[in-house]
PDB file of N, CA and C in Angstrom:
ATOM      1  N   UNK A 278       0.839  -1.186   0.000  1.00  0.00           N
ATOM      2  CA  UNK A 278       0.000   0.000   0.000  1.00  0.00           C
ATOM      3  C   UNK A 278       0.885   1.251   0.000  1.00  0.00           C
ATOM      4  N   UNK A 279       0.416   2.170  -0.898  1.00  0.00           N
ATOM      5  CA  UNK A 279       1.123   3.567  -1.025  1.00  0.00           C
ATOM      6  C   UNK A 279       1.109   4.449   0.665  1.00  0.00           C
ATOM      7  N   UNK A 280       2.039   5.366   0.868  1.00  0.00           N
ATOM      8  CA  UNK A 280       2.437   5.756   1.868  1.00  0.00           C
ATOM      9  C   UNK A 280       2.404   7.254   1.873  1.00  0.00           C
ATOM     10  N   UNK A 281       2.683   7.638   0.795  1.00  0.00           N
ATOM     11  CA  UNK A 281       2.857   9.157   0.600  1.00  0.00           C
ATOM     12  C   UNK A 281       2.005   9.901  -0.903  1.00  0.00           C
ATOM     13  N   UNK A 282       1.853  11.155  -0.454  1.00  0.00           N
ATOM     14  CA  UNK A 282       0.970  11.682  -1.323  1.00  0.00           C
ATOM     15  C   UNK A 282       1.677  13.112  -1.795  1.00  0.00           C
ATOM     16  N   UNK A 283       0.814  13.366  -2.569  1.00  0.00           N
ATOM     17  CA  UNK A 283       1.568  15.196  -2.467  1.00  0.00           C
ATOM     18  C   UNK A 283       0.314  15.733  -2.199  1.00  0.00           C
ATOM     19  N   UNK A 284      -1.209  15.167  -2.091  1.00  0.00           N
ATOM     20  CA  UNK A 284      -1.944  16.108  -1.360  1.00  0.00           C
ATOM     21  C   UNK A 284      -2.738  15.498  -0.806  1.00  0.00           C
ATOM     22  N   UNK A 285      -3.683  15.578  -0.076  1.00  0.00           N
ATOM     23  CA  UNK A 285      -4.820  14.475   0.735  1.00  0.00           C
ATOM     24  C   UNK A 285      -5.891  15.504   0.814  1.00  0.00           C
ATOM     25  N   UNK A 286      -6.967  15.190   0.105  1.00  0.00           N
ATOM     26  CA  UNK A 286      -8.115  15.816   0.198  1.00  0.00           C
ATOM     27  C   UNK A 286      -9.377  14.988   1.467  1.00  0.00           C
ATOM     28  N   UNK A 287      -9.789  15.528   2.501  1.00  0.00           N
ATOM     29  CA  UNK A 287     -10.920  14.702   3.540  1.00  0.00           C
ATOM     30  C   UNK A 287     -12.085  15.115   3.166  1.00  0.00           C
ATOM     31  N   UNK A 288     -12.718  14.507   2.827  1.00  0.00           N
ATOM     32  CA  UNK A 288     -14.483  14.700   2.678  1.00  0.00           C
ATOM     33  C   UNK A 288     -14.428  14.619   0.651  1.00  0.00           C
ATOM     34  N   UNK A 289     -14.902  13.774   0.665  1.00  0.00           N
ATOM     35  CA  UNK A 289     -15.630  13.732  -0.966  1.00  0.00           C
ATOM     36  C   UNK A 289     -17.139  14.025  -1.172  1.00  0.00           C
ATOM     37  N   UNK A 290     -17.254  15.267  -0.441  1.00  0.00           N
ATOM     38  CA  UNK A 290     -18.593  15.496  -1.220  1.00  0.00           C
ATOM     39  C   UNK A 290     -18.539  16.127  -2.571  1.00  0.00           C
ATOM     40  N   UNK A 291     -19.556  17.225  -2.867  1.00  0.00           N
ATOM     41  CA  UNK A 291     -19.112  17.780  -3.967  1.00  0.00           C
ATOM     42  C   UNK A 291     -18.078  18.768  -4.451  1.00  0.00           C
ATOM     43  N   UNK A 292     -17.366  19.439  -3.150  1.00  0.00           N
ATOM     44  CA  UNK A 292     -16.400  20.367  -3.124  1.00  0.00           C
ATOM     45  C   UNK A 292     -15.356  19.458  -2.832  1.00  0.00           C
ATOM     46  N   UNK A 293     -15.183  18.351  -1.952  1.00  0.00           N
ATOM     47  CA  UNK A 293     -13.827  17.784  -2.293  1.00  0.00           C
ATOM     48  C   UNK A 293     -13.683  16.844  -2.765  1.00  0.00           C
ATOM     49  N   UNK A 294     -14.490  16.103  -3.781  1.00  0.00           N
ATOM     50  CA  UNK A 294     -14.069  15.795  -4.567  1.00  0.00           C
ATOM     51  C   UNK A 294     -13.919  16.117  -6.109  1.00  0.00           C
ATOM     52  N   UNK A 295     -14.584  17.339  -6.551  1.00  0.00           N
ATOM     53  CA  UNK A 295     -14.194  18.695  -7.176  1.00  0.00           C
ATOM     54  C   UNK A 295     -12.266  18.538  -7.179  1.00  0.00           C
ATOM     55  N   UNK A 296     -12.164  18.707  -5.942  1.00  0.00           N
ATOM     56  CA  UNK A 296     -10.887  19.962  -5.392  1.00  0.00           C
ATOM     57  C   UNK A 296     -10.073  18.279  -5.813  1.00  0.00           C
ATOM     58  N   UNK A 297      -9.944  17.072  -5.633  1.00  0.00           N
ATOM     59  CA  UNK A 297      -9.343  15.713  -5.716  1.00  0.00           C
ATOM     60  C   UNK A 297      -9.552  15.732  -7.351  1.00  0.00           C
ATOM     61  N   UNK A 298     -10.357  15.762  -8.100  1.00  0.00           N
ATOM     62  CA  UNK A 298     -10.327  15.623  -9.465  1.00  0.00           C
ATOM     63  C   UNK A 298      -9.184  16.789  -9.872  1.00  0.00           C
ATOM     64  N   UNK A 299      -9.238  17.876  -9.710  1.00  0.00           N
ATOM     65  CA  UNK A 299      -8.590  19.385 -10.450  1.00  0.00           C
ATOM     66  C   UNK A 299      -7.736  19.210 -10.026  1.00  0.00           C
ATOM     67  N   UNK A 300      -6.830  19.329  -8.636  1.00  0.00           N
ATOM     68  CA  UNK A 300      -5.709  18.666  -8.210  1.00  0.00           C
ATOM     69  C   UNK A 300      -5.156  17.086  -8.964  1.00  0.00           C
ATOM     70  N   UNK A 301      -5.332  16.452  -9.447  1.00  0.00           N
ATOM     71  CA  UNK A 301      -5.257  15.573  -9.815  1.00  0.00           C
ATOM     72  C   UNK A 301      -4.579  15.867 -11.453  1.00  0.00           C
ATOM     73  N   UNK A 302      -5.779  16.246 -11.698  1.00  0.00           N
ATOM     74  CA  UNK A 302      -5.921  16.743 -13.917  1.00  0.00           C
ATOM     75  C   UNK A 302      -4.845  17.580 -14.008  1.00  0.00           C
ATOM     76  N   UNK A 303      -5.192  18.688 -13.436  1.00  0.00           N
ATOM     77  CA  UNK A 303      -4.689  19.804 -13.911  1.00  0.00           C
ATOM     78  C   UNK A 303      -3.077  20.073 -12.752  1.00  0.00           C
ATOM     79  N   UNK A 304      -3.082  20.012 -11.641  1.00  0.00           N
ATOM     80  CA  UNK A 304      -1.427  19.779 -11.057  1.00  0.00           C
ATOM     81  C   UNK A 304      -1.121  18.884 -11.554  1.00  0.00           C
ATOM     82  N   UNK A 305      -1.344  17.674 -11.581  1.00  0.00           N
ATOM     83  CA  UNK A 305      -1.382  16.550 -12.003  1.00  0.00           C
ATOM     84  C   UNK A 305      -0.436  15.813 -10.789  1.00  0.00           C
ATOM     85  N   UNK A 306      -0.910  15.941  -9.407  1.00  0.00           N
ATOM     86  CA  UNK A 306      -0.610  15.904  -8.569  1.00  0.00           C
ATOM     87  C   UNK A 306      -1.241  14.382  -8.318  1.00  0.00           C
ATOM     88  N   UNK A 307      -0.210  13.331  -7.155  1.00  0.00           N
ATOM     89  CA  UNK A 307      -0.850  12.080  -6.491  1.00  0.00           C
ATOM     90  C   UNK A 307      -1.715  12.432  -5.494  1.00  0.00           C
ATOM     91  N   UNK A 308      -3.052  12.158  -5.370  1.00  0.00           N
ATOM     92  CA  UNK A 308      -4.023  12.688  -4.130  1.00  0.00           C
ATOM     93  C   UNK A 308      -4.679  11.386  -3.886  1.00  0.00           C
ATOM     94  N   UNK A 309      -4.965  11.446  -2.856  1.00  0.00           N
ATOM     95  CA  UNK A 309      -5.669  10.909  -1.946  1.00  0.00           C
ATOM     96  C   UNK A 309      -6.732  11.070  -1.589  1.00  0.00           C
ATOM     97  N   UNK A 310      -8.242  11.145  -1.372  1.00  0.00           N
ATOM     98  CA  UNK A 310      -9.282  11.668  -1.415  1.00  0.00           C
ATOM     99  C   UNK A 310     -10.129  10.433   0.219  1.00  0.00           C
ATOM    100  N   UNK A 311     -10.221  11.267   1.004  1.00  0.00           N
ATOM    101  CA  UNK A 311     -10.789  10.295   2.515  1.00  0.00           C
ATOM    102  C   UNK A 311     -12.261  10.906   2.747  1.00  0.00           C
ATOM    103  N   UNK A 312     -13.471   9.639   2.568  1.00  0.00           N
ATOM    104  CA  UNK A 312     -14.778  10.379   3.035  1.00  0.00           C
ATOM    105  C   UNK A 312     -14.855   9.088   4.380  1.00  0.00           C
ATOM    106  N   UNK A 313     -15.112   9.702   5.071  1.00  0.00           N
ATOM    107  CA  UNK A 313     -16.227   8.689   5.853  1.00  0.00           C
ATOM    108  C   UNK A 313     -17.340   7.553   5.959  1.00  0.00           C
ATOM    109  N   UNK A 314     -18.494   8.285   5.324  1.00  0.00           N
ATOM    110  CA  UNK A 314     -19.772   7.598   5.203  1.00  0.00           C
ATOM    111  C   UNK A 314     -19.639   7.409   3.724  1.00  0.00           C
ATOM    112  N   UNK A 315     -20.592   6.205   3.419  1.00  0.00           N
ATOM    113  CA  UNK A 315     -20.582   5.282   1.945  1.00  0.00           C
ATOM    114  C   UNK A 315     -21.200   6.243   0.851  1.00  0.00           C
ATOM    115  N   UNK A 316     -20.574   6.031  -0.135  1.00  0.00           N
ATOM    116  CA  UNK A 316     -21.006   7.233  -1.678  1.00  0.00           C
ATOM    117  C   UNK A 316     -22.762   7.354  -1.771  1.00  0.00           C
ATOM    118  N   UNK A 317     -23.073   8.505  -1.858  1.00  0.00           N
ATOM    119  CA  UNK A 317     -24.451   9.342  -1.647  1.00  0.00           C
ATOM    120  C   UNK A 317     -24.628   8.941  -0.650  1.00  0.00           C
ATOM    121  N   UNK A 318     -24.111   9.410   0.008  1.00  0.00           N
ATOM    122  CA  UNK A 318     -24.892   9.555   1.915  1.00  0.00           C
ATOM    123  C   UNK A 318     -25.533  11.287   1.869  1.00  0.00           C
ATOM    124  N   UNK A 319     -26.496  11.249   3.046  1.00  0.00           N
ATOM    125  CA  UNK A 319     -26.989  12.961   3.140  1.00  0.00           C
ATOM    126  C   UNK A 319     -26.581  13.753   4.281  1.00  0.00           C
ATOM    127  N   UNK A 320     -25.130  12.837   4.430  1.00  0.00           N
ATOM    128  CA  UNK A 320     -24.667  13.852   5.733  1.00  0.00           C
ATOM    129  C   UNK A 320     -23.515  14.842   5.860  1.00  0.00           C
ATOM    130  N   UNK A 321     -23.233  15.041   4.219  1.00  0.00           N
ATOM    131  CA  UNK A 321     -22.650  16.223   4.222  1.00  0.00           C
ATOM    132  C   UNK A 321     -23.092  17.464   3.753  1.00  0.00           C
ATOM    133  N   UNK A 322     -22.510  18.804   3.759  1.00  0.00           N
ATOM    134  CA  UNK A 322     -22.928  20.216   4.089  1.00  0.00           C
ATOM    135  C   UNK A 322     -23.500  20.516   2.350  1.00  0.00           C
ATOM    136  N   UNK A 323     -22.861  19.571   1.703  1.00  0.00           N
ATOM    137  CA  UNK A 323     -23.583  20.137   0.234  1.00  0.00           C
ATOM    138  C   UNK A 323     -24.478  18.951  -0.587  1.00  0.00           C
ATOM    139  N   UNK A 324     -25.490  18.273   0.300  1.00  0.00           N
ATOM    140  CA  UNK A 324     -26.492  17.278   0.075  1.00  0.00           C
ATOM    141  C   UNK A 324     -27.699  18.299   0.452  1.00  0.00           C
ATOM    142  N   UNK A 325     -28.625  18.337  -0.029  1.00  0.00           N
ATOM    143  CA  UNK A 325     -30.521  18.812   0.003  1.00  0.00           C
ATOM    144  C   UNK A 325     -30.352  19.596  -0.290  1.00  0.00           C
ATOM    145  N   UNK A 326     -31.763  20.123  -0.293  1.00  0.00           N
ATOM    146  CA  UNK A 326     -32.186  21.007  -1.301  1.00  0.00           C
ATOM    147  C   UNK A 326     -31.827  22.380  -1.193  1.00  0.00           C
ATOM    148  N   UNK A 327     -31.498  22.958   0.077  1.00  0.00           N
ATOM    149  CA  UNK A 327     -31.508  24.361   0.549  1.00  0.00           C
ATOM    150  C   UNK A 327     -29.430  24.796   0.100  1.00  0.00           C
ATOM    151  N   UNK A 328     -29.146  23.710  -0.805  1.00  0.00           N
ATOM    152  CA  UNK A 328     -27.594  24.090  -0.915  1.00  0.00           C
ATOM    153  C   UNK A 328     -27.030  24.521  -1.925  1.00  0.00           C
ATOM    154  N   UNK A 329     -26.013  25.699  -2.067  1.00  0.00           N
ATOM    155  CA  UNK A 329     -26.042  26.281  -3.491  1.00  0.00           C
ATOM    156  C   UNK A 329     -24.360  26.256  -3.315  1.00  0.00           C
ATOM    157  N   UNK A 330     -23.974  26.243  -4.955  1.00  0.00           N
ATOM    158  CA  UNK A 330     -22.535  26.767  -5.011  1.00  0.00           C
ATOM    159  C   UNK A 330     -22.935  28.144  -5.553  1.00  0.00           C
ATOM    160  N   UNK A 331     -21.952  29.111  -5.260  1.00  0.00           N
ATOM    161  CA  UNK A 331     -22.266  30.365  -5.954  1.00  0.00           C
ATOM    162  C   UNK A 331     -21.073  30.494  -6.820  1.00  0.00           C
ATOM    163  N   UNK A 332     -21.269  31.480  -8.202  1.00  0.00           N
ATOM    164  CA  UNK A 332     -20.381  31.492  -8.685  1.00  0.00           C
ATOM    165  C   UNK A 332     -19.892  32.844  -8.765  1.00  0.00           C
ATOM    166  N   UNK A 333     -20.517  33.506  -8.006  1.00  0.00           N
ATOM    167  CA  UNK A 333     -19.854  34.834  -7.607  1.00  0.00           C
ATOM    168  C   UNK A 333     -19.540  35.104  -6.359  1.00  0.00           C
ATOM    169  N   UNK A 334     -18.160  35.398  -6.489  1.00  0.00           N
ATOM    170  CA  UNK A 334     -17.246  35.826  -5.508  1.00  0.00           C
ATOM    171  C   UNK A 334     -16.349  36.783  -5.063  1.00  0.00           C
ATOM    172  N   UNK A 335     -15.844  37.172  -4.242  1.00  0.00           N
ATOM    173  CA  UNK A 335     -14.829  39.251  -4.537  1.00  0.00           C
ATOM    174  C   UNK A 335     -13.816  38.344  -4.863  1.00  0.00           C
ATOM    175  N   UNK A 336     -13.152  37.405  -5.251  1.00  0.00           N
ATOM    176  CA  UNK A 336     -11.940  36.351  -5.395  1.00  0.00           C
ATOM    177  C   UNK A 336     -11.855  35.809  -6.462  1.00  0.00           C
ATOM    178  N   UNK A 337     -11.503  35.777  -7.476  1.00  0.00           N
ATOM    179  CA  UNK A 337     -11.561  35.111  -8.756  1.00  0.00           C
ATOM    180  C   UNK A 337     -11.394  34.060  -8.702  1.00  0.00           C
ATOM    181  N   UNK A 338     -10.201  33.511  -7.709  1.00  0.00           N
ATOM    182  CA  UNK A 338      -9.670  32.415  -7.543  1.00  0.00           C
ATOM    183  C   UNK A 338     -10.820  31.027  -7.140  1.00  0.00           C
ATOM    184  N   UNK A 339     -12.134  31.713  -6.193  1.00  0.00           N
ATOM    185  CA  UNK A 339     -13.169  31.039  -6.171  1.00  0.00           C
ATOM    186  C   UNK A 339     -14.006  30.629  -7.167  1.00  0.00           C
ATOM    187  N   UNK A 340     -14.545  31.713  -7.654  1.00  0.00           N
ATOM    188  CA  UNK A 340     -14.978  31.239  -9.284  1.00  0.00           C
ATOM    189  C   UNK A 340     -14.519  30.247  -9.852  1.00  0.00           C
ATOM    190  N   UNK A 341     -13.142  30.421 -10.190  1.00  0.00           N
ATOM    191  CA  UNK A 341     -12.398  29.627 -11.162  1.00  0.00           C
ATOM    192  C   UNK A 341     -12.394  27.725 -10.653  1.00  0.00           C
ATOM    193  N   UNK A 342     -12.695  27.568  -9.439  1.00  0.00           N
ATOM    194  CA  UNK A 342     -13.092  26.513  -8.974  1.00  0.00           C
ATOM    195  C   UNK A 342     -14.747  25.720  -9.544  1.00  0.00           C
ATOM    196  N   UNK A 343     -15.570  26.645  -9.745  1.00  0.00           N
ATOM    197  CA  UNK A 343     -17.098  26.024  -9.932  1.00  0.00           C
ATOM    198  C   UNK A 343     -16.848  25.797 -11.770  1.00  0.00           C
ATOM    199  N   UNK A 344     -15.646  26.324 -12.322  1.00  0.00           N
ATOM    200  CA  UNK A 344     -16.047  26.474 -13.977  1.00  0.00           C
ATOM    201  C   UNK A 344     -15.751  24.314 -14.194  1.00  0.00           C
TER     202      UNK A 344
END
């Protein structure tokens, strides 16, 4: 089993595993990606209905994450 990474992303919801894909593609970095509970669970912060990504931000650098 592998030992070392160059990044470790915790939580695969939709923002980290977003942030584990793009890190991945585009650094083209070795990551690691750690969730907890089993794939589509509703117990993270960006599951139901009341949850939005926005794509406006005073930060470009945020934006450039949702494209």
């Amino acid at each position: 089993m592998r030992k070392t990474w160059e990044a470790i992303v915790i939580g695969c919801g939709g923002i980290g595993s977003a942030a584990a894909y793009w890190l991945s593609r585009r650094a083209g970095a070795d990551v690691l990606a750690i969730e907890q509970f089993q794939l589509g669970h509703d117990y993270g912060s960006s599951q139901d209905h009341s949850r939005i990504i926005r794509r406006s931000y005073h930060n470009p650098d945020y934006i450039a994450l949702t494209d």
